[in-house]
Amino acid sequence: MIHPGPVAVFDSGYGGLTILKDLMKAFPDFDFIYFGDNARAPYGNRSFEVVYEYTREAVHTLFNMNAHLIILACNTASAKALRTIQQVDLPRIDPSRRVLGVIRPSVEQLGALTKTGHVAILGTSGTIASNSYPIEINKLFPHIKVEQEACPMWVSLVENNEYQSEGAHFFVKKNLENLFNKAPKTDTLILGCTHYPLLMPVIKQHVPESVRIISQGPIVADSLKDYLDRHPEMAAKISRSGTRTFYTSEYPSRFNETASIFLGNDIDAIHLDANL
Ligand code: DGL
């Protein structure tokens, strides 16, 4: 007998909250658990092996909390760990469970969005070095030209609550100037890191008005809807009491402060060791 459980949303820190917000809007009755591995964030500059190891530990922990479905709301983990988890770990742990990422759903939208056929990706050093976006885009839309820019400072600005500061303006301007110098024909810009929507007001000031800026929350919510329509057996395993439970590997007090500002209501997170 299968006991329905919550949908789990995982990120290295606060960034996945930008995905959770849209998931909660789209599925108000679902139970959600969120786990931010803030104590070990950022993941963006870490090696493939370390990101895989941290993500695998989180996946185990969330499965033990009876999640049947986990969303890796982190591009870095999606780029560096998702494939191995799906192909190697899941068949061993429990082939009926699912771990989904954020890169593929974002790429699927691109064909309909770009008019010039020139798109750009902003991401962590890890996501950009993995080339996951160009590879996926090339599979689905070989005619689209892709430029990328790694923004290694941006996650730290968000994690350290500096995302509205002068420092944020400095680094955002620097990376966007680099990008548009390399790729002036860009008409569609993907924020390929779930932390970046928190920098949106700053980003907008440094992007030409004609460029469409895509953040991933609504895309991931639509894609989950589509997935559950195609997989009613998974939809049946999701418990639906509308609860939201937050876990962080850091001190909850700091997490509560930032997450509450971002989600607009009080958060009372629980401490969780990621490497149990
Ligand atoms: N939110 C993660 C992402 O989407 C941030 C990665 C990090 O911790 O550097 O890539």
mmCIF file of N, CA, C and O in Angstrom, residues 77-157:
data_model
loop_
_atom_site.group_PDB
_atom_site.id
_atom_site.type_symbol
_atom_site.label_atom_id
_atom_site.label_comp_id
_atom_site.label_asym_id
_atom_site.label_seq_id
_atom_site.Cartn_x
_atom_site.Cartn_y
_atom_site.Cartn_z
ATOM 1 N N ALA A 77 22.606 21.597 -9.961
ATOM 2 C CA ALA A 77 22.352 20.184 -9.648
ATOM 3 C C ALA A 77 21.721 19.484 -10.847
ATOM 4 O O ALA A 77 22.034 18.323 -11.132
ATOM 5 N N SER A 78 20.847 20.190 -11.568
ATOM 6 C CA SER A 78 20.227 19.577 -12.758
ATOM 7 C C SER A 78 21.299 19.288 -13.802
ATOM 8 O O SER A 78 21.252 18.275 -14.489
ATOM 9 N N ALA A 79 22.277 20.215 -13.928
ATOM 10 C CA ALA A 79 23.310 20.043 -14.950
ATOM 11 C C ALA A 79 24.310 18.958 -14.559
ATOM 12 O O ALA A 79 24.770 18.202 -15.396
ATOM 13 N N LYS A 80 24.630 18.887 -13.272
ATOM 14 C CA LYS A 80 25.758 18.035 -12.888
ATOM 15 C C LYS A 80 25.361 16.716 -12.237
ATOM 16 O O LYS A 80 26.181 15.807 -12.153
ATOM 17 N N ALA A 81 24.147 16.616 -11.715
ATOM 18 C CA ALA A 81 23.810 15.413 -10.942
ATOM 19 C C ALA A 81 22.590 14.670 -11.459
ATOM 20 O O ALA A 81 22.461 13.466 -11.235
ATOM 21 N N LEU A 82 21.691 15.365 -12.150
ATOM 22 C CA LEU A 82 20.391 14.758 -12.465
ATOM 23 C C LEU A 82 20.513 13.472 -13.287
ATOM 24 O O LEU A 82 19.900 12.462 -12.955
ATOM 25 N N ARG A 83 21.307 13.518 -14.331
ATOM 26 C CA ARG A 83 21.385 12.360 -15.218
ATOM 27 C C ARG A 83 21.879 11.111 -14.457
ATOM 28 O O ARG A 83 21.310 10.033 -14.572
ATOM 29 N N THR A 84 22.935 11.269 -13.656
ATOM 30 C CA THR A 84 23.462 10.114 -12.914
ATOM 31 C C THR A 84 22.439 9.624 -11.893
ATOM 32 O O THR A 84 22.265 8.414 -11.704
ATOM 33 N N ILE A 85 21.758 10.556 -11.252
ATOM 34 C CA ILE A 85 20.748 10.139 -10.270
ATOM 35 C C ILE A 85 19.642 9.351 -10.978
ATOM 36 O O ILE A 85 19.221 8.292 -10.506
ATOM 37 N N GLN A 86 19.205 9.863 -12.138
ATOM 38 C CA GLN A 86 18.127 9.165 -12.853
ATOM 39 C C GLN A 86 18.578 7.799 -13.364
ATOM 40 O O GLN A 86 17.842 6.824 -13.294
ATOM 41 N N GLN A 87 19.810 7.752 -13.878
ATOM 42 C CA GLN A 87 20.236 6.513 -14.542
ATOM 43 C C GLN A 87 20.866 5.499 -13.595
ATOM 44 O O GLN A 87 20.745 4.304 -13.819
ATOM 45 N N VAL A 88 21.539 5.978 -12.557
ATOM 46 C CA VAL A 88 22.283 5.047 -11.691
ATOM 47 C C VAL A 88 21.588 4.860 -10.331
ATOM 48 O O VAL A 88 21.408 3.731 -9.869
ATOM 49 N N ASP A 89 21.206 5.967 -9.709
ATOM 50 C CA ASP A 89 20.709 5.856 -8.336
ATOM 51 C C ASP A 89 19.250 5.419 -8.250
ATOM 52 O O ASP A 89 18.904 4.554 -7.459
ATOM 53 N N LEU A 90 18.401 6.041 -9.066
ATOM 54 C CA LEU A 90 16.970 5.735 -8.953
ATOM 55 C C LEU A 90 16.652 4.260 -9.158
ATOM 56 O O LEU A 90 15.887 3.692 -8.373
ATOM 57 N N PRO A 91 17.210 3.610 -10.178
ATOM 58 C CA PRO A 91 16.889 2.194 -10.364
ATOM 59 C C PRO A 91 17.261 1.372 -9.125
ATOM 60 O O PRO A 91 16.611 0.385 -8.814
ATOM 61 N N ARG A 92 18.311 1.812 -8.395
ATOM 62 C CA ARG A 92 18.730 1.079 -7.202
ATOM 63 C C ARG A 92 17.852 1.415 -5.997
ATOM 64 O O ARG A 92 17.496 0.565 -5.206
ATOM 65 N N ILE A 93 17.509 2.715 -5.864
ATOM 66 C CA ILE A 93 16.770 3.141 -4.663
ATOM 67 C C ILE A 93 15.306 2.699 -4.783
ATOM 68 O O ILE A 93 14.775 2.010 -3.935
ATOM 69 N N ASP A 94 14.653 3.143 -5.835
ATOM 70 C CA ASP A 94 13.236 2.823 -6.034
ATOM 71 C C ASP A 94 12.828 3.348 -7.404
ATOM 72 O O ASP A 94 12.608 4.548 -7.579
ATOM 73 N N PRO A 95 12.720 2.471 -8.392
ATOM 74 C CA PRO A 95 12.440 2.924 -9.756
ATOM 75 C C PRO A 95 11.077 3.590 -9.904
ATOM 76 O O PRO A 95 10.825 4.249 -10.922
ATOM 77 N N SER A 96 10.209 3.468 -8.898
ATOM 78 C CA SER A 96 8.888 4.099 -9.050
ATOM 79 C C SER A 96 8.924 5.577 -8.653
ATOM 80 O O SER A 96 7.975 6.314 -8.850
ATOM 81 N N ARG A 97 10.035 6.026 -8.057
ATOM 82 C CA ARG A 97 10.133 7.454 -7.668
ATOM 83 C C ARG A 97 10.726 8.252 -8.817
ATOM 84 O O ARG A 97 11.360 7.690 -9.705
ATOM 85 N N ARG A 98 10.548 9.557 -8.753
ATOM 86 C CA ARG A 98 11.041 10.392 -9.847
ATOM 87 C C ARG A 98 11.797 11.609 -9.326
ATOM 88 O O ARG A 98 11.408 12.203 -8.312
ATOM 89 N N VAL A 99 12.855 11.987 -10.058
ATOM 90 C CA VAL A 99 13.576 13.232 -9.791
ATOM 91 C C VAL A 99 13.588 13.995 -11.105
ATOM 92 O O VAL A 99 14.042 13.464 -12.129
ATOM 93 N N LEU A 100 13.065 15.212 -11.091
ATOM 94 C CA LEU A 100 12.982 16.006 -12.320
ATOM 95 C C LEU A 100 13.824 17.273 -12.165
ATOM 96 O O LEU A 100 13.984 17.785 -11.051
ATOM 97 N N GLY A 101 14.321 17.791 -13.276
ATOM 98 C CA GLY A 101 15.169 18.980 -13.223
ATOM 99 C C GLY A 101 14.502 20.192 -13.858
ATOM 100 O O GLY A 101 13.306 20.164 -14.192
ATOM 101 N N VAL A 102 15.275 21.257 -14.034
ATOM 102 C CA VAL A 102 14.704 22.509 -14.544
ATOM 103 C C VAL A 102 15.253 22.911 -15.914
ATOM 104 O O VAL A 102 14.757 23.870 -16.510
ATOM 105 N N ILE A 103 16.255 22.194 -16.413
ATOM 106 C CA ILE A 103 16.876 22.644 -17.668
ATOM 107 C C ILE A 103 16.028 22.272 -18.876
ATOM 108 O O ILE A 103 15.702 23.125 -19.711
ATOM 109 N N ARG A 104 15.641 21.020 -18.961
ATOM 110 C CA ARG A 104 14.869 20.569 -20.120
ATOM 111 C C ARG A 104 13.564 21.379 -20.297
ATOM 112 O O ARG A 104 13.299 21.873 -21.396
ATOM 113 N N PRO A 105 12.752 21.550 -19.235
ATOM 114 C CA PRO A 105 11.520 22.325 -19.427
ATOM 115 C C PRO A 105 11.794 23.745 -19.939
ATOM 116 O O PRO A 105 11.032 24.274 -20.758
ATOM 117 N N SER A 106 12.890 24.351 -19.477
ATOM 118 C CA SER A 106 13.199 25.728 -19.915
ATOM 119 C C SER A 106 13.560 25.740 -21.394
ATOM 120 O O SER A 106 13.144 26.625 -22.147
ATOM 121 N N VAL A 107 14.333 24.745 -21.808
ATOM 122 C CA VAL A 107 14.777 24.686 -23.206
ATOM 123 C C VAL A 107 13.594 24.448 -24.140
ATOM 124 O O VAL A 107 13.509 25.027 -25.227
ATOM 125 N N GLU A 108 12.639 23.623 -23.692
ATOM 126 C CA GLU A 108 11.487 23.296 -24.554
ATOM 127 C C GLU A 108 10.704 24.543 -24.971
ATOM 128 O O GLU A 108 10.089 24.566 -26.025
ATOM 129 N N GLN A 109 10.737 25.579 -24.138
ATOM 130 C CA GLN A 109 9.972 26.801 -24.451
ATOM 131 C C GLN A 109 10.627 27.675 -25.512
ATOM 132 O O GLN A 109 9.982 28.532 -26.116
ATOM 133 N N LEU A 110 11.937 27.489 -25.704
ATOM 134 C CA LEU A 110 12.695 28.478 -26.473
ATOM 135 C C LEU A 110 12.245 28.665 -27.914
ATOM 136 O O LEU A 110 12.207 29.785 -28.420
ATOM 137 N N GLY A 111 11.881 27.536 -28.563
ATOM 138 C CA GLY A 111 11.508 27.610 -29.980
ATOM 139 C C GLY A 111 10.413 28.617 -30.224
ATOM 140 O O GLY A 111 10.416 29.353 -31.224
ATOM 141 N N ALA A 112 9.469 28.677 -29.294
ATOM 142 C CA ALA A 112 8.321 29.576 -29.474
ATOM 143 C C ALA A 112 8.655 31.008 -29.050
ATOM 144 O O ALA A 112 7.931 31.946 -29.398
ATOM 145 N N LEU A 113 9.746 31.191 -28.337
ATOM 146 C CA LEU A 113 10.002 32.516 -27.753
ATOM 147 C C LEU A 113 10.915 33.404 -28.593
ATOM 148 O O LEU A 113 10.696 34.605 -28.701
ATOM 149 N N THR A 114 11.944 32.808 -29.192
ATOM 150 C CA THR A 114 12.912 33.661 -29.894
ATOM 151 C C THR A 114 12.468 33.963 -31.326
ATOM 152 O O THR A 114 11.979 33.088 -32.020
ATOM 153 N N LYS A 115 12.627 35.211 -31.697
ATOM 154 C CA LYS A 115 12.298 35.608 -33.079
ATOM 155 C C LYS A 115 13.583 35.719 -33.902
ATOM 156 O O LYS A 115 13.607 35.387 -35.081
ATOM 157 N N THR A 116 14.659 36.187 -33.256
ATOM 158 C CA THR A 116 15.921 36.352 -33.999
ATOM 159 C C THR A 116 16.700 35.036 -34.084
ATOM 160 O O THR A 116 17.651 34.936 -34.863
ATOM 161 N N GLY A 117 16.312 34.051 -33.266
ATOM 162 C CA GLY A 117 17.075 32.796 -33.234
ATOM 163 C C GLY A 117 18.373 32.937 -32.465
ATOM 164 O O GLY A 117 19.247 32.069 -32.545
ATOM 165 N N HIS A 118 18.487 34.013 -31.666
ATOM 166 C CA HIS A 118 19.683 34.214 -30.837
ATOM 167 C C HIS A 118 19.244 34.274 -29.371
ATOM 168 O O HIS A 118 18.515 35.187 -28.989
ATOM 169 N N VAL A 119 19.687 33.289 -28.588
ATOM 170 C CA VAL A 119 19.311 33.291 -27.179
ATOM 171 C C VAL A 119 20.575 33.280 -26.317
ATOM 172 O O VAL A 119 21.654 32.918 -26.796
ATOM 173 N N ALA A 120 20.400 33.693 -25.072
ATOM 174 C CA ALA A 120 21.558 33.701 -24.165
ATOM 175 C C ALA A 120 21.158 33.089 -22.836
ATOM 176 O O ALA A 120 20.004 33.176 -22.415
ATOM 177 N N ILE A 121 22.148 32.466 -22.221
ATOM 178 C CA ILE A 121 21.943 31.800 -20.931
ATOM 179 C C ILE A 121 22.849 32.448 -19.898
ATOM 180 O O ILE A 121 24.056 32.594 -20.138
ATOM 181 N N LEU A 122 22.278 32.806 -18.769
ATOM 182 C CA LEU A 122 23.084 33.229 -17.623
ATOM 183 C C LEU A 122 23.043 32.103 -16.604
ATOM 184 O O LEU A 122 21.968 31.528 -16.369
ATOM 185 N N GLY A 123 24.178 31.772 -16.018
ATOM 186 C CA GLY A 123 24.159 30.680 -15.041
ATOM 187 C C GLY A 123 25.391 30.698 -14.174
ATOM 188 O O GLY A 123 26.284 31.549 -14.327
ATOM 189 N N THR A 124 25.452 29.723 -13.270
ATOM 190 C CA THR A 124 26.643 29.595 -12.430
ATOM 191 C C THR A 124 27.791 29.061 -13.298
ATOM 192 O O THR A 124 27.560 28.525 -14.389
ATOM 193 N N SER A 125 29.008 29.155 -12.783
ATOM 194 C CA SER A 125 30.157 28.640 -13.537
ATOM 195 C C SER A 125 29.952 27.166 -13.864
ATOM 196 O O SER A 125 30.279 26.706 -14.956
ATOM 197 N N GLY A 126 29.393 26.411 -12.904
ATOM 198 C CA GLY A 126 29.190 24.975 -13.105
ATOM 199 C C GLY A 126 28.201 24.690 -14.222
ATOM 200 O O GLY A 126 28.440 23.836 -15.082
ATOM 201 N N THR A 127 27.081 25.397 -14.206
ATOM 202 C CA THR A 127 26.061 25.180 -15.243
ATOM 203 C C THR A 127 26.611 25.544 -16.614
ATOM 204 O O THR A 127 26.439 24.808 -17.590
ATOM 205 N N ILE A 128 27.321 26.666 -16.686
ATOM 206 C CA ILE A 128 27.836 27.121 -17.993
ATOM 207 C C ILE A 128 28.924 26.153 -18.478
ATOM 208 O O ILE A 128 28.913 25.731 -19.636
ATOM 209 N N ALA A 129 29.834 25.749 -17.576
ATOM 210 C CA ALA A 129 30.915 24.843 -17.996
ATOM 211 C C ALA A 129 30.377 23.483 -18.429
ATOM 212 O O ALA A 129 30.969 22.808 -19.263
ATOM 213 N N SER A 130 29.244 23.072 -17.872
ATOM 214 C CA SER A 130 28.684 21.758 -18.240
ATOM 215 C C SER A 130 28.152 21.758 -19.675
ATOM 216 O O SER A 130 27.914 20.701 -20.251
ATOM 217 N N ASN A 131 27.903 22.940 -20.210
ATOM 218 C CA ASN A 131 27.330 23.081 -21.559
ATOM 219 C C ASN A 131 25.957 22.446 -21.693
ATOM 220 O O ASN A 131 25.510 22.142 -22.807
ATOM 221 N N SER A 132 25.285 22.224 -20.582
ATOM 222 C CA SER A 132 23.992 21.530 -20.626
ATOM 223 C C SER A 132 22.977 22.273 -21.489
ATOM 224 O O SER A 132 22.232 21.647 -22.243
ATOM 225 N N TYR A 133 22.941 23.597 -21.367
ATOM 226 C CA TYR A 133 21.951 24.345 -22.161
ATOM 227 C C TYR A 133 22.224 24.249 -23.658
ATOM 228 O O TYR A 133 21.333 23.862 -24.415
ATOM 229 N N PRO A 134 23.442 24.592 -24.128
ATOM 230 C CA PRO A 134 23.680 24.475 -25.572
ATOM 231 C C PRO A 134 23.419 23.065 -26.095
ATOM 232 O O PRO A 134 22.863 22.896 -27.175
ATOM 233 N N ILE A 135 23.774 22.048 -25.309
ATOM 234 C CA ILE A 135 23.574 20.662 -25.776
ATOM 235 C C ILE A 135 22.075 20.371 -25.926
ATOM 236 O O ILE A 135 21.623 19.874 -26.961
ATOM 237 N N GLU A 136 21.302 20.728 -24.916
ATOM 238 C CA GLU A 136 19.853 20.466 -24.977
ATOM 239 C C GLU A 136 19.186 21.306 -26.065
ATOM 240 O O GLU A 136 18.309 20.829 -26.775
ATOM 241 N N ILE A 137 19.617 22.559 -26.194
ATOM 242 C CA ILE A 137 19.009 23.429 -27.216
ATOM 243 C C ILE A 137 19.312 22.882 -28.600
ATOM 244 O O ILE A 137 18.437 22.810 -29.471
ATOM 245 N N ASN A 138 20.537 22.447 -28.774
ATOM 246 C CA ASN A 138 20.937 21.924 -30.083
ATOM 247 C C ASN A 138 20.142 20.672 -30.463
ATOM 248 O O ASN A 138 19.848 20.439 -31.625
ATOM 249 N N LYS A 139 19.761 19.867 -29.444
ATOM 250 C CA LYS A 139 18.964 18.672 -29.739
ATOM 251 C C LYS A 139 17.582 19.057 -30.250
ATOM 252 O O LYS A 139 17.076 18.468 -31.188
ATOM 253 N N LEU A 140 16.974 20.054 -29.615
ATOM 254 C CA LEU A 140 15.588 20.396 -29.967
ATOM 255 C C LEU A 140 15.494 21.446 -31.066
ATOM 256 O O LEU A 140 14.578 21.408 -31.891
ATOM 257 N N PHE A 141 16.423 22.411 -31.063
ATOM 258 C CA PHE A 141 16.345 23.543 -32.005
ATOM 259 C C PHE A 141 17.731 23.831 -32.580
ATOM 260 O O PHE A 141 18.378 24.811 -32.204
ATOM 261 N N PRO A 142 18.189 22.996 -33.508
ATOM 262 C CA PRO A 142 19.580 23.150 -33.980
ATOM 263 C C PRO A 142 19.851 24.492 -34.661
ATOM 264 O O PRO A 142 21.012 24.887 -34.755
ATOM 265 N N HIS A 143 18.804 25.202 -35.078
ATOM 266 C CA HIS A 143 19.030 26.486 -35.756
ATOM 267 C C HIS A 143 19.266 27.629 -34.761
ATOM 268 O O HIS A 143 19.707 28.711 -35.157
ATOM 269 N N ILE A 144 18.976 27.415 -33.473
ATOM 270 C CA ILE A 144 19.111 28.521 -32.507
ATOM 271 C C ILE A 144 20.574 28.699 -32.089
ATOM 272 O O ILE A 144 21.265 27.740 -31.766
ATOM 273 N N LYS A 145 21.028 29.966 -32.119
ATOM 274 C CA LYS A 145 22.405 30.277 -31.690
ATOM 275 C C LYS A 145 22.376 30.607 -30.195
ATOM 276 O O LYS A 145 21.525 31.373 -29.745
ATOM 277 N N VAL A 146 23.322 30.018 -29.465
ATOM 278 C CA VAL A 146 23.321 30.189 -28.004
ATOM 279 C C VAL A 146 24.616 30.841 -27.543
ATOM 280 O O VAL A 146 25.708 30.401 -27.923
ATOM 281 N N GLU A 147 24.499 31.876 -26.734
ATOM 282 C CA GLU A 147 25.674 32.459 -26.070
ATOM 283 C C GLU A 147 25.463 32.265 -24.570
ATOM 284 O O GLU A 147 24.321 32.226 -24.099
ATOM 285 N N GLN A 148 26.550 32.116 -23.839
ATOM 286 C CA GLN A 148 26.432 31.898 -22.394
ATOM 287 C C GLN A 148 27.323 32.873 -21.626
ATOM 288 O O GLN A 148 28.360 33.280 -22.129
ATOM 289 N N GLU A 149 26.912 33.168 -20.409
ATOM 290 C CA GLU A 149 27.759 33.992 -19.539
ATOM 291 C C GLU A 149 27.672 33.435 -18.115
ATOM 292 O O GLU A 149 26.579 33.323 -17.539
ATOM 293 N N ALA A 150 28.825 33.069 -17.580
ATOM 294 C CA ALA A 150 28.852 32.622 -16.177
ATOM 295 C C ALA A 150 28.861 33.844 -15.268
ATOM 296 O O ALA A 150 29.572 34.815 -15.522
ATOM 297 N N CYS A 151 28.069 33.798 -14.223
ATOM 298 C CA CYS A 151 27.956 34.935 -13.296
ATOM 299 C C CYS A 151 28.302 34.437 -11.887
ATOM 300 O O CYS A 151 27.409 34.243 -11.051
ATOM 301 N N PRO A 152 29.579 34.198 -11.631
ATOM 302 C CA PRO A 152 29.954 33.488 -10.403
ATOM 303 C C PRO A 152 29.625 34.220 -9.107
ATOM 304 O O PRO A 152 29.557 33.585 -8.059
ATOM 305 N N MET A 153 29.413 35.541 -9.174
ATOM 306 C CA MET A 153 29.143 36.273 -7.933
ATOM 307 C C MET A 153 27.662 36.351 -7.568
ATOM 308 O O MET A 153 27.311 36.665 -6.432
ATOM 309 N N TRP A 154 26.786 36.090 -8.507
ATOM 310 C CA TRP A 154 25.379 36.430 -8.290
ATOM 311 C C TRP A 154 24.718 35.609 -7.184
ATOM 312 O O TRP A 154 23.909 36.145 -6.415
ATOM 313 N N VAL A 155 25.030 34.303 -7.108
ATOM 314 C CA VAL A 155 24.393 33.477 -6.070
ATOM 315 C C VAL A 155 24.820 33.967 -4.689
ATOM 316 O O VAL A 155 24.009 34.071 -3.767
ATOM 317 N N SER A 156 26.105 34.323 -4.556
ATOM 318 C CA SER A 156 26.575 34.810 -3.250
ATOM 319 C C SER A 156 25.866 36.101 -2.855
ATOM 320 O O SER A 156 25.578 36.327 -1.675
ATOM 321 N N LEU A 157 25.588 36.960 -3.837
ATOM 322 C CA LEU A 157 24.863 38.199 -3.527
ATOM 323 C C LEU A 157 23.496 37.867 -2.932
ATOM 324 O O LEU A 157 23.049 38.495 -1.975
#
